[in-house]
Amino acid sequence: MRAIGIAVRILVVLLLWHGEASTADKASISETSLNVTETTSFCGGFVTHSFGNITSPKYPSNYDDMLNCKWHFLVQPSHRILFQFYKLFSTEHGYDRVSIYDGISNSARLIVELSGNASLSQIFTTTSNTATVRFTTDNSLNFPGFALYYSMDPIPACGGVLYTDGTIETPDFPAHYPSSAKCRWVITAEIDKRIEITFESFQTEPGRDFLTIMDPLTDLPLLIHSGFSLPETLISPSNQLILIFQSDHVINQPGFELSYKII
């Protein structure tokens, strides 16, 4: 799973914080993995590192009143950005907020907004190579705030043209697929053959994220499916099938895995 990479880096940082690495290890890791001091404790900035961390000002001490911190992230093209919060997340509930946006424009989609006390393990993912993180506070109660780890990750392939027996999965399966995914697979067999589809797993946001299987000769859907039930085996009426998967920008699920074979 691609998310393992960021988990490993997070583990390295946590080991350092808790004093479980040797002095030599700390020195070595500090020179390589933790070369992000310019983005860790200031109130905003422009981040171009492939991985690292940002924190609320003064973390893990209490942050100040009336902050409006904004970090813009830009990584290599054809990559996305993975975010994960360290376990200590503490802000004034309902008033001091951390927001992650899928892009750097003013109209960028909100991925998540968090406030209060939470023990977080979820990984939040952008759909492109840019992101914005914003931290705002009011003029009353202050708390330790947050540490947010980030990592660059190649955007997974989504779709393709297929000619031989194989499997099809949603991006990142069995982890959650990304928001706003649009995948299109075309399976083609010899003219006198058919295609058999067998589902191994299916979990999508019900009524929102759909798999559609089309017969290109009639341009009619053979299957439109969403939710958690496993579709029955499907056999194409011709030698070709088109599979389209689309997700919205809200709740993501593990997605699906299917096998197909030429018969």
PDB file of C-alpha atoms in Angstrom:
ATOM      1  CA  MET A   1       0.000   0.000   0.000  1.00  0.00           C
ATOM      2  CA  ARG A   2       1.393   3.407  -0.952  1.00  0.00           C
ATOM      3  CA  ALA A   3       0.243   4.932   2.345  1.00  0.00           C
ATOM      4  CA  ILE A   4       2.838   2.793   4.127  1.00  0.00           C
ATOM      5  CA  GLY A   5       5.544   5.254   3.092  1.00  0.00           C
ATOM      6  CA  ILE A   6       4.095   8.111   5.088  1.00  0.00           C
ATOM      7  CA  ALA A   7       3.381   5.830   8.027  1.00  0.00           C
ATOM      8  CA  VAL A   8       7.035   4.826   8.156  1.00  0.00           C
ATOM      9  CA  ARG A   9       8.167   8.434   8.139  1.00  0.00           C
ATOM     10  CA  ILE A  10       5.665   9.315  10.872  1.00  0.00           C
ATOM     11  CA  LEU A  11       6.916   6.411  12.981  1.00  0.00           C
ATOM     12  CA  VAL A  12      10.492   7.686  12.658  1.00  0.00           C
ATOM     13  CA  VAL A  13       9.473  11.115  13.920  1.00  0.00           C
ATOM     14  CA  LEU A  14       7.473   9.676  16.803  1.00  0.00           C
ATOM     15  CA  LEU A  15      10.391   7.489  17.865  1.00  0.00           C
ATOM     16  CA  LEU A  16      12.574  10.565  18.045  1.00  0.00           C
ATOM     17  CA  TRP A  17      10.019  12.455  20.088  1.00  0.00           C
ATOM     18  CA  HIS A  18       9.657   9.627  22.573  1.00  0.00           C
ATOM     19  CA  GLY A  19      13.401   9.042  22.894  1.00  0.00           C
ATOM     20  CA  GLU A  20      13.419   5.481  21.559  1.00  0.00           C
ATOM     21  CA  ALA A  21      16.176   5.999  18.984  1.00  0.00           C
ATOM     22  CA  SER A  22      19.890   6.043  19.720  1.00  0.00           C
ATOM     23  CA  THR A  23      21.898   9.279  19.669  1.00  0.00           C
ATOM     24  CA  ALA A  24      23.573   8.236  16.406  1.00  0.00           C
ATOM     25  CA  ASP A  25      20.224   7.386  14.852  1.00  0.00           C
ATOM     26  CA  LYS A  26      18.788  10.728  15.898  1.00  0.00           C
ATOM     27  CA  ALA A  27      21.661  12.603  14.319  1.00  0.00           C
ATOM     28  CA  SER A  28      21.376  10.628  11.093  1.00  0.00           C
ATOM     29  CA  ILE A  29      17.614  10.981  10.835  1.00  0.00           C
ATOM     30  CA  SER A  30      17.716  14.678  11.719  1.00  0.00           C
ATOM     31  CA  GLU A  31      20.019  15.315   8.757  1.00  0.00           C
ATOM     32  CA  THR A  32      17.784  13.429   6.299  1.00  0.00           C
ATOM     33  CA  SER A  33      14.116  12.960   7.189  1.00  0.00           C
ATOM     34  CA  LEU A  34      13.646  16.064   9.368  1.00  0.00           C
ATOM     35  CA  ASN A  35      15.135  18.721   7.111  1.00  0.00           C
ATOM     36  CA  VAL A  36      11.943  20.775   7.227  1.00  0.00           C
ATOM     37  CA  THR A  37      12.584  23.259  10.042  1.00  0.00           C
ATOM     38  CA  GLU A  38      11.416  26.204   7.966  1.00  0.00           C
ATOM     39  CA  THR A  39       7.919  24.713   7.754  1.00  0.00           C
ATOM     40  CA  THR A  40       7.451  23.258  11.229  1.00  0.00           C
ATOM     41  CA  SER A  41       6.819  26.128  13.634  1.00  0.00           C
ATOM     42  CA  PHE A  42       5.999  29.283  11.672  1.00  0.00           C
ATOM     43  CA  CYS A  43       2.533  30.580  10.883  1.00  0.00           C
ATOM     44  CA  GLY A  44       2.177  29.630   7.237  1.00  0.00           C
ATOM     45  CA  GLY A  45       4.509  29.474   4.268  1.00  0.00           C
ATOM     46  CA  PHE A  46       5.174  27.823   0.924  1.00  0.00           C
ATOM     47  CA  VAL A  47       6.100  24.125   1.181  1.00  0.00           C
ATOM     48  CA  THR A  48       7.850  22.233  -1.633  1.00  0.00           C
ATOM     49  CA  HIS A  49       9.485  19.343   0.236  1.00  0.00           C
ATOM     50  CA  SER A  50       8.514  15.790  -0.734  1.00  0.00           C
ATOM     51  CA  PHE A  51       7.756  14.959   2.909  1.00  0.00           C
ATOM     52  CA  GLY A  52       7.945  16.552   6.346  1.00  0.00           C
ATOM     53  CA  ASN A  53       5.699  18.178   8.916  1.00  0.00           C
ATOM     54  CA  ILE A  54       4.059  21.436   9.879  1.00  0.00           C
ATOM     55  CA  THR A  55       2.778  22.393  13.313  1.00  0.00           C
ATOM     56  CA  SER A  56       0.728  25.078  14.938  1.00  0.00           C
ATOM     57  CA  PRO A  57       2.996  27.862  16.281  1.00  0.00           C
ATOM     58  CA  LYS A  58       4.717  26.924  19.602  1.00  0.00           C
ATOM     59  CA  TYR A  59       3.536  23.290  19.387  1.00  0.00           C
ATOM     60  CA  PRO A  60       3.336  21.353  21.713  1.00  0.00           C
ATOM     61  CA  SER A  61       2.931  24.481  23.884  1.00  0.00           C
ATOM     62  CA  ASN A  62      -0.267  26.468  23.528  1.00  0.00           C
ATOM     63  CA  TYR A  63      -0.727  28.558  20.374  1.00  0.00           C
ATOM     64  CA  ASP A  64      -1.627  32.281  20.416  1.00  0.00           C
ATOM     65  CA  ASP A  65      -4.888  34.170  19.915  1.00  0.00           C
ATOM     66  CA  MET A  66      -6.123  35.491  16.571  1.00  0.00           C
ATOM     67  CA  LEU A  67      -3.952  33.377  14.269  1.00  0.00           C
ATOM     68  CA  ASN A  68      -4.631  33.036  10.570  1.00  0.00           C
ATOM     69  CA  CYS A  69      -1.912  30.672   9.300  1.00  0.00           C
ATOM     70  CA  LYS A  70      -1.911  29.381   5.755  1.00  0.00           C
ATOM     71  CA  TRP A  71       0.503  26.871   4.196  1.00  0.00           C
ATOM     72  CA  HIS A  72       0.551  26.272   0.429  1.00  0.00           C
ATOM     73  CA  PHE A  73       1.947  22.930  -0.765  1.00  0.00           C
ATOM     74  CA  LEU A  74       3.419  22.233  -4.194  1.00  0.00           C
ATOM     75  CA  VAL A  75       5.050  18.892  -5.047  1.00  0.00           C
ATOM     76  CA  GLN A  76       6.189  17.249  -8.286  1.00  0.00           C
ATOM     77  CA  PRO A  77       3.710  16.933 -11.202  1.00  0.00           C
ATOM     78  CA  SER A  78       1.758  13.641 -11.459  1.00  0.00           C
ATOM     79  CA  HIS A  79       1.906  13.303  -7.669  1.00  0.00           C
ATOM     80  CA  ARG A  80      -0.601  13.868  -4.899  1.00  0.00           C
ATOM     81  CA  ILE A  81      -0.131  14.798  -1.223  1.00  0.00           C
ATOM     82  CA  LEU A  82      -0.947  12.570   1.749  1.00  0.00           C
ATOM     83  CA  PHE A  83      -1.648  14.176   5.143  1.00  0.00           C
ATOM     84  CA  GLN A  84      -1.871  12.570   8.578  1.00  0.00           C
ATOM     85  CA  PHE A  85      -2.144  14.231  11.997  1.00  0.00           C
ATOM     86  CA  TYR A  86      -0.005  13.241  14.968  1.00  0.00           C
ATOM     87  CA  LYS A  87      -2.078  11.707  17.790  1.00  0.00           C
ATOM     88  CA  LEU A  88      -1.996  14.877  19.939  1.00  0.00           C
ATOM     89  CA  PHE A  89      -4.594  17.148  18.314  1.00  0.00           C
ATOM     90  CA  SER A  90      -6.094  19.748  20.622  1.00  0.00           C
ATOM     91  CA  THR A  91      -7.810  23.030  19.718  1.00  0.00           C
ATOM     92  CA  GLU A  92     -10.707  25.037  21.131  1.00  0.00           C
ATOM     93  CA  HIS A  93     -13.726  23.085  19.943  1.00  0.00           C
ATOM     94  CA  GLY A  94     -15.837  24.927  17.395  1.00  0.00           C
ATOM     95  CA  TYR A  95     -13.628  28.029  17.339  1.00  0.00           C
ATOM     96  CA  ASP A  96     -10.021  27.134  16.478  1.00  0.00           C
ATOM     97  CA  ARG A  97      -9.938  25.139  13.243  1.00  0.00           C
ATOM     98  CA  VAL A  98      -7.538  23.302  10.935  1.00  0.00           C
ATOM     99  CA  SER A  99      -8.713  23.025   7.324  1.00  0.00           C
ATOM    100  CA  ILE A 100      -7.119  21.079   4.449  1.00  0.00           C
ATOM    101  CA  TYR A 101      -8.001  22.113   0.882  1.00  0.00           C
ATOM    102  CA  ASP A 102      -7.497  20.200  -2.364  1.00  0.00           C
ATOM    103  CA  GLY A 103      -5.527  22.890  -4.174  1.00  0.00           C
ATOM    104  CA  ILE A 104      -4.200  26.420  -3.685  1.00  0.00           C
ATOM    105  CA  SER A 105      -6.905  28.497  -5.388  1.00  0.00           C
ATOM    106  CA  ASN A 106      -9.608  30.345  -3.443  1.00  0.00           C
ATOM    107  CA  SER A 107     -12.182  27.904  -4.828  1.00  0.00           C
ATOM    108  CA  ALA A 108     -10.263  24.746  -3.816  1.00  0.00           C
ATOM    109  CA  ARG A 109     -12.424  21.953  -2.432  1.00  0.00           C
ATOM    110  CA  LEU A 110     -12.418  21.461   1.338  1.00  0.00           C
ATOM    111  CA  ILE A 111     -11.109  17.976   2.173  1.00  0.00           C
ATOM    112  CA  VAL A 112     -11.555  18.154   5.944  1.00  0.00           C
ATOM    113  CA  GLU A 113     -12.010  20.689   8.741  1.00  0.00           C
ATOM    114  CA  LEU A 114     -11.119  19.684  12.304  1.00  0.00           C
ATOM    115  CA  SER A 115     -11.590  21.270  15.707  1.00  0.00           C
ATOM    116  CA  GLY A 116     -11.504  20.118  19.328  1.00  0.00           C
ATOM    117  CA  ASN A 117      -9.775  17.040  20.721  1.00  0.00           C
ATOM    118  CA  ALA A 118      -9.340  14.048  18.489  1.00  0.00           C
ATOM    119  CA  SER A 119      -7.239  10.932  18.135  1.00  0.00           C
ATOM    120  CA  LEU A 120      -6.744  10.788  14.382  1.00  0.00           C
ATOM    121  CA  SER A 121      -5.391   7.968  12.244  1.00  0.00           C
ATOM    122  CA  GLN A 122      -7.051   8.698   8.887  1.00  0.00           C
ATOM    123  CA  ILE A 123      -4.902   9.709   5.916  1.00  0.00           C
ATOM    124  CA  PHE A 124      -6.280  12.637   3.904  1.00  0.00           C
ATOM    125  CA  THR A 125      -5.385  12.720   0.212  1.00  0.00           C
ATOM    126  CA  THR A 126      -5.378  15.411  -2.460  1.00  0.00           C
ATOM    127  CA  THR A 127      -6.296  14.720  -6.080  1.00  0.00           C
ATOM    128  CA  SER A 128      -3.395  16.752  -7.519  1.00  0.00           C
ATOM    129  CA  ASN A 129       0.063  18.073  -6.573  1.00  0.00           C
ATOM    130  CA  THR A 130      -1.144  21.147  -4.669  1.00  0.00           C
ATOM    131  CA  ALA A 131      -2.847  21.727  -1.323  1.00  0.00           C
ATOM    132  CA  THR A 132      -3.566  24.390   1.264  1.00  0.00           C
ATOM    133  CA  VAL A 133      -3.651  23.994   5.048  1.00  0.00           C
ATOM    134  CA  ARG A 134      -5.202  26.796   7.084  1.00  0.00           C
ATOM    135  CA  PHE A 135      -5.210  27.255  10.872  1.00  0.00           C
ATOM    136  CA  THR A 136      -7.373  29.946  12.481  1.00  0.00           C
ATOM    137  CA  THR A 137      -7.931  30.830  16.150  1.00  0.00           C
ATOM    138  CA  ASP A 138     -10.146  33.256  18.047  1.00  0.00           C
ATOM    139  CA  ASN A 139      -9.311  35.550  20.981  1.00  0.00           C
ATOM    140  CA  SER A 140     -10.123  33.278  23.904  1.00  0.00           C
ATOM    141  CA  LEU A 141      -8.997  29.781  24.926  1.00  0.00           C
ATOM    142  CA  ASN A 142      -5.713  28.347  23.641  1.00  0.00           C
ATOM    143  CA  PHE A 143      -4.506  24.721  23.379  1.00  0.00           C
ATOM    144  CA  PRO A 144      -1.427  22.814  22.100  1.00  0.00           C
ATOM    145  CA  GLY A 145      -2.752  22.649  18.533  1.00  0.00           C
ATOM    146  CA  PHE A 146      -1.509  20.087  16.018  1.00  0.00           C
ATOM    147  CA  ALA A 147       1.334  18.436  14.151  1.00  0.00           C
ATOM    148  CA  LEU A 148       0.557  17.442  10.576  1.00  0.00           C
ATOM    149  CA  TYR A 149       2.770  15.106   8.553  1.00  0.00           C
ATOM    150  CA  TYR A 150       2.774  15.168   4.759  1.00  0.00           C
ATOM    151  CA  SER A 151       4.256  13.021   2.002  1.00  0.00           C
ATOM    152  CA  MET A 152       4.338  13.071  -1.795  1.00  0.00           C
ATOM    153  CA  ASP A 153       2.854  10.017  -3.549  1.00  0.00           C
ATOM    154  CA  PRO A 154       2.412   9.135  -7.272  1.00  0.00           C
ATOM    155  CA  ILE A 155      -1.159   9.531  -8.490  1.00  0.00           C
ATOM    156  CA  PRO A 156      -2.388   5.948  -9.039  1.00  0.00           C
ATOM    157  CA  ALA A 157      -3.383   4.734 -12.475  1.00  0.00           C
ATOM    158  CA  CYS A 158      -7.127   4.779 -12.973  1.00  0.00           C
ATOM    159  CA  GLY A 159      -8.396   3.018 -16.072  1.00  0.00           C
ATOM    160  CA  GLY A 160      -6.857   1.529 -19.183  1.00  0.00           C
ATOM    161  CA  VAL A 161      -7.324  -0.700 -22.226  1.00  0.00           C
ATOM    162  CA  LEU A 162      -7.234  -4.428 -21.439  1.00  0.00           C
ATOM    163  CA  TYR A 163      -7.003  -7.489 -23.690  1.00  0.00           C
ATOM    164  CA  THR A 164      -6.127 -10.487 -21.494  1.00  0.00           C
ATOM    165  CA  ASP A 165      -7.509 -12.043 -18.301  1.00  0.00           C
ATOM    166  CA  GLY A 166      -6.813 -10.031 -15.169  1.00  0.00           C
ATOM    167  CA  THR A 167      -8.164  -8.006 -12.267  1.00  0.00           C
ATOM    168  CA  ILE A 168      -9.483  -4.460 -11.889  1.00  0.00           C
ATOM    169  CA  GLU A 169      -9.369  -2.480  -8.646  1.00  0.00           C
ATOM    170  CA  THR A 170     -10.268   1.019  -7.577  1.00  0.00           C
ATOM    171  CA  PRO A 171      -7.219   3.226  -6.879  1.00  0.00           C
ATOM    172  CA  ASP A 172      -5.440   2.290  -3.613  1.00  0.00           C
ATOM    173  CA  PHE A 173      -7.644  -0.771  -2.984  1.00  0.00           C
ATOM    174  CA  PRO A 174      -8.103  -2.080  -0.264  1.00  0.00           C
ATOM    175  CA  ALA A 175      -7.449   1.385   1.200  1.00  0.00           C
ATOM    176  CA  HIS A 176     -10.036   4.071   0.453  1.00  0.00           C
ATOM    177  CA  TYR A 177     -10.207   5.380  -3.105  1.00  0.00           C
ATOM    178  CA  PRO A 178      -9.646   9.152  -3.637  1.00  0.00           C
ATOM    179  CA  SER A 179     -12.354  11.780  -3.928  1.00  0.00           C
ATOM    180  CA  SER A 180     -13.533  12.905  -7.361  1.00  0.00           C
ATOM    181  CA  ALA A 181     -12.122   9.795  -9.067  1.00  0.00           C
ATOM    182  CA  LYS A 182     -13.048   9.175 -12.709  1.00  0.00           C
ATOM    183  CA  CYS A 183     -11.823   5.819 -14.014  1.00  0.00           C
ATOM    184  CA  ARG A 184     -12.564   4.156 -17.356  1.00  0.00           C
ATOM    185  CA  TRP A 185     -11.516   0.656 -18.390  1.00  0.00           C
ATOM    186  CA  VAL A 186     -12.139  -0.924 -21.795  1.00  0.00           C
ATOM    187  CA  ILE A 187     -11.913  -4.724 -22.013  1.00  0.00           C
ATOM    188  CA  THR A 188     -11.716  -6.181 -25.523  1.00  0.00           C
ATOM    189  CA  ALA A 189     -11.733  -9.864 -26.525  1.00  0.00           C
ATOM    190  CA  GLU A 190     -11.553 -11.578 -29.906  1.00  0.00           C
ATOM    191  CA  ILE A 191     -14.656 -11.067 -32.032  1.00  0.00           C
ATOM    192  CA  ASP A 192     -16.196 -14.467 -31.247  1.00  0.00           C
ATOM    193  CA  LYS A 193     -15.434 -14.351 -27.496  1.00  0.00           C
ATOM    194  CA  ARG A 194     -17.254 -13.014 -24.450  1.00  0.00           C
ATOM    195  CA  ILE A 195     -16.072 -11.484 -21.154  1.00  0.00           C
ATOM    196  CA  GLU A 196     -17.003 -12.808 -17.717  1.00  0.00           C
ATOM    197  CA  ILE A 197     -16.880 -10.434 -14.735  1.00  0.00           C
ATOM    198  CA  THR A 198     -16.701 -11.833 -11.175  1.00  0.00           C
ATOM    199  CA  PHE A 199     -16.705  -9.508  -8.170  1.00  0.00           C
ATOM    200  CA  GLU A 200     -14.430 -10.302  -5.225  1.00  0.00           C
ATOM    201  CA  SER A 201     -15.254  -7.234  -3.086  1.00  0.00           C
ATOM    202  CA  PHE A 202     -17.490  -4.170  -3.371  1.00  0.00           C
ATOM    203  CA  GLN A 203     -17.717  -1.229  -0.929  1.00  0.00           C
ATOM    204  CA  THR A 204     -18.581   2.260  -2.173  1.00  0.00           C
ATOM    205  CA  GLU A 205     -20.491   5.208  -0.729  1.00  0.00           C
ATOM    206  CA  PRO A 206     -24.149   4.191  -1.280  1.00  0.00           C
ATOM    207  CA  GLY A 207     -25.982   6.316  -3.802  1.00  0.00           C
ATOM    208  CA  ARG A 208     -22.936   8.495  -4.471  1.00  0.00           C
ATOM    209  CA  ASP A 209     -20.006   6.494  -5.845  1.00  0.00           C
ATOM    210  CA  PHE A 210     -20.950   4.208  -8.747  1.00  0.00           C
ATOM    211  CA  LEU A 211     -19.522   1.527 -10.988  1.00  0.00           C
ATOM    212  CA  THR A 212     -21.217   1.397 -14.381  1.00  0.00           C
ATOM    213  CA  ILE A 213     -20.602  -1.425 -16.869  1.00  0.00           C
ATOM    214  CA  MET A 214     -21.631  -0.636 -20.448  1.00  0.00           C
ATOM    215  CA  ASP A 215     -22.148  -2.627 -23.626  1.00  0.00           C
ATOM    216  CA  PRO A 216     -20.506  -0.372 -26.261  1.00  0.00           C
ATOM    217  CA  LEU A 217     -22.540  -1.902 -29.117  1.00  0.00           C
ATOM    218  CA  THR A 218     -25.853  -0.758 -27.661  1.00  0.00           C
ATOM    219  CA  ASP A 219     -24.494   2.011 -25.419  1.00  0.00           C
ATOM    220  CA  LEU A 220     -26.751   0.642 -22.672  1.00  0.00           C
ATOM    221  CA  PRO A 221     -25.713  -0.095 -19.058  1.00  0.00           C
ATOM    222  CA  LEU A 222     -25.484  -3.738 -18.039  1.00  0.00           C
ATOM    223  CA  LEU A 223     -24.836  -2.771 -14.411  1.00  0.00           C
ATOM    224  CA  ILE A 224     -25.050   0.391 -12.318  1.00  0.00           C
ATOM    225  CA  HIS A 225     -23.989  -0.430  -8.787  1.00  0.00           C
ATOM    226  CA  SER A 226     -23.247   1.377  -5.521  1.00  0.00           C
ATOM    227  CA  GLY A 227     -23.093   0.425  -1.840  1.00  0.00           C
ATOM    228  CA  PHE A 228     -21.902  -2.706  -0.061  1.00  0.00           C
ATOM    229  CA  SER A 229     -23.612  -5.654  -1.733  1.00  0.00           C
ATOM    230  CA  LEU A 230     -21.654  -7.907  -4.064  1.00  0.00           C
ATOM    231  CA  PRO A 231     -22.969  -7.864  -7.656  1.00  0.00           C
ATOM    232  CA  GLU A 232     -23.637 -11.159  -9.381  1.00  0.00           C
ATOM    233  CA  THR A 233     -21.347 -12.542 -12.058  1.00  0.00           C
ATOM    234  CA  LEU A 234     -21.846 -10.771 -15.387  1.00  0.00           C
ATOM    235  CA  ILE A 235     -21.196 -12.042 -18.931  1.00  0.00           C
ATOM    236  CA  SER A 236     -20.910  -9.557 -21.775  1.00  0.00           C
ATOM    237  CA  PRO A 237     -23.329  -9.812 -24.746  1.00  0.00           C
ATOM    238  CA  SER A 238     -20.453  -8.964 -27.123  1.00  0.00           C
ATOM    239  CA  ASN A 239     -16.661  -9.044 -27.173  1.00  0.00           C
ATOM    240  CA  GLN A 240     -16.209  -5.709 -25.403  1.00  0.00           C
ATOM    241  CA  LEU A 241     -17.112  -4.023 -22.112  1.00  0.00           C
ATOM    242  CA  ILE A 242     -16.617  -0.506 -20.768  1.00  0.00           C
ATOM    243  CA  LEU A 243     -16.322  -0.032 -17.002  1.00  0.00           C
ATOM    244  CA  ILE A 244     -16.669   3.440 -15.487  1.00  0.00           C
ATOM    245  CA  PHE A 245     -16.118   4.283 -11.828  1.00  0.00           C
ATOM    246  CA  GLN A 246     -16.903   7.720 -10.422  1.00  0.00           C
ATOM    247  CA  SER A 247     -16.672   9.008  -6.843  1.00  0.00           C
ATOM    248  CA  ASP A 248     -17.866  12.279  -5.373  1.00  0.00           C
ATOM    249  CA  HIS A 249     -15.977  14.585  -2.983  1.00  0.00           C
ATOM    250  CA  VAL A 250     -17.516  13.449   0.314  1.00  0.00           C
ATOM    251  CA  ILE A 251     -17.163   9.961   1.835  1.00  0.00           C
ATOM    252  CA  ASN A 252     -14.693   7.419   0.454  1.00  0.00           C
ATOM    253  CA  GLN A 253     -14.730   3.640   0.889  1.00  0.00           C
ATOM    254  CA  PRO A 254     -12.362   0.749  -0.007  1.00  0.00           C
ATOM    255  CA  GLY A 255     -13.970   0.407  -3.439  1.00  0.00           C
ATOM    256  CA  PHE A 256     -14.060  -2.805  -5.423  1.00  0.00           C
ATOM    257  CA  GLU A 257     -11.985  -5.648  -6.779  1.00  0.00           C
ATOM    258  CA  LEU A 258     -13.129  -7.795  -9.688  1.00  0.00           C
ATOM    259  CA  SER A 259     -11.642 -10.406 -11.924  1.00  0.00           C
ATOM    260  CA  TYR A 260     -12.387 -10.790 -15.619  1.00  0.00           C
ATOM    261  CA  LYS A 261     -11.637 -13.523 -18.111  1.00  0.00           C
ATOM    262  CA  ILE A 262     -12.187 -14.144 -21.795  1.00  0.00           C
ATOM    263  CA  ILE A 263     -14.559 -17.063 -22.446  1.00  0.00           C
TER     264      ILE A 263
END
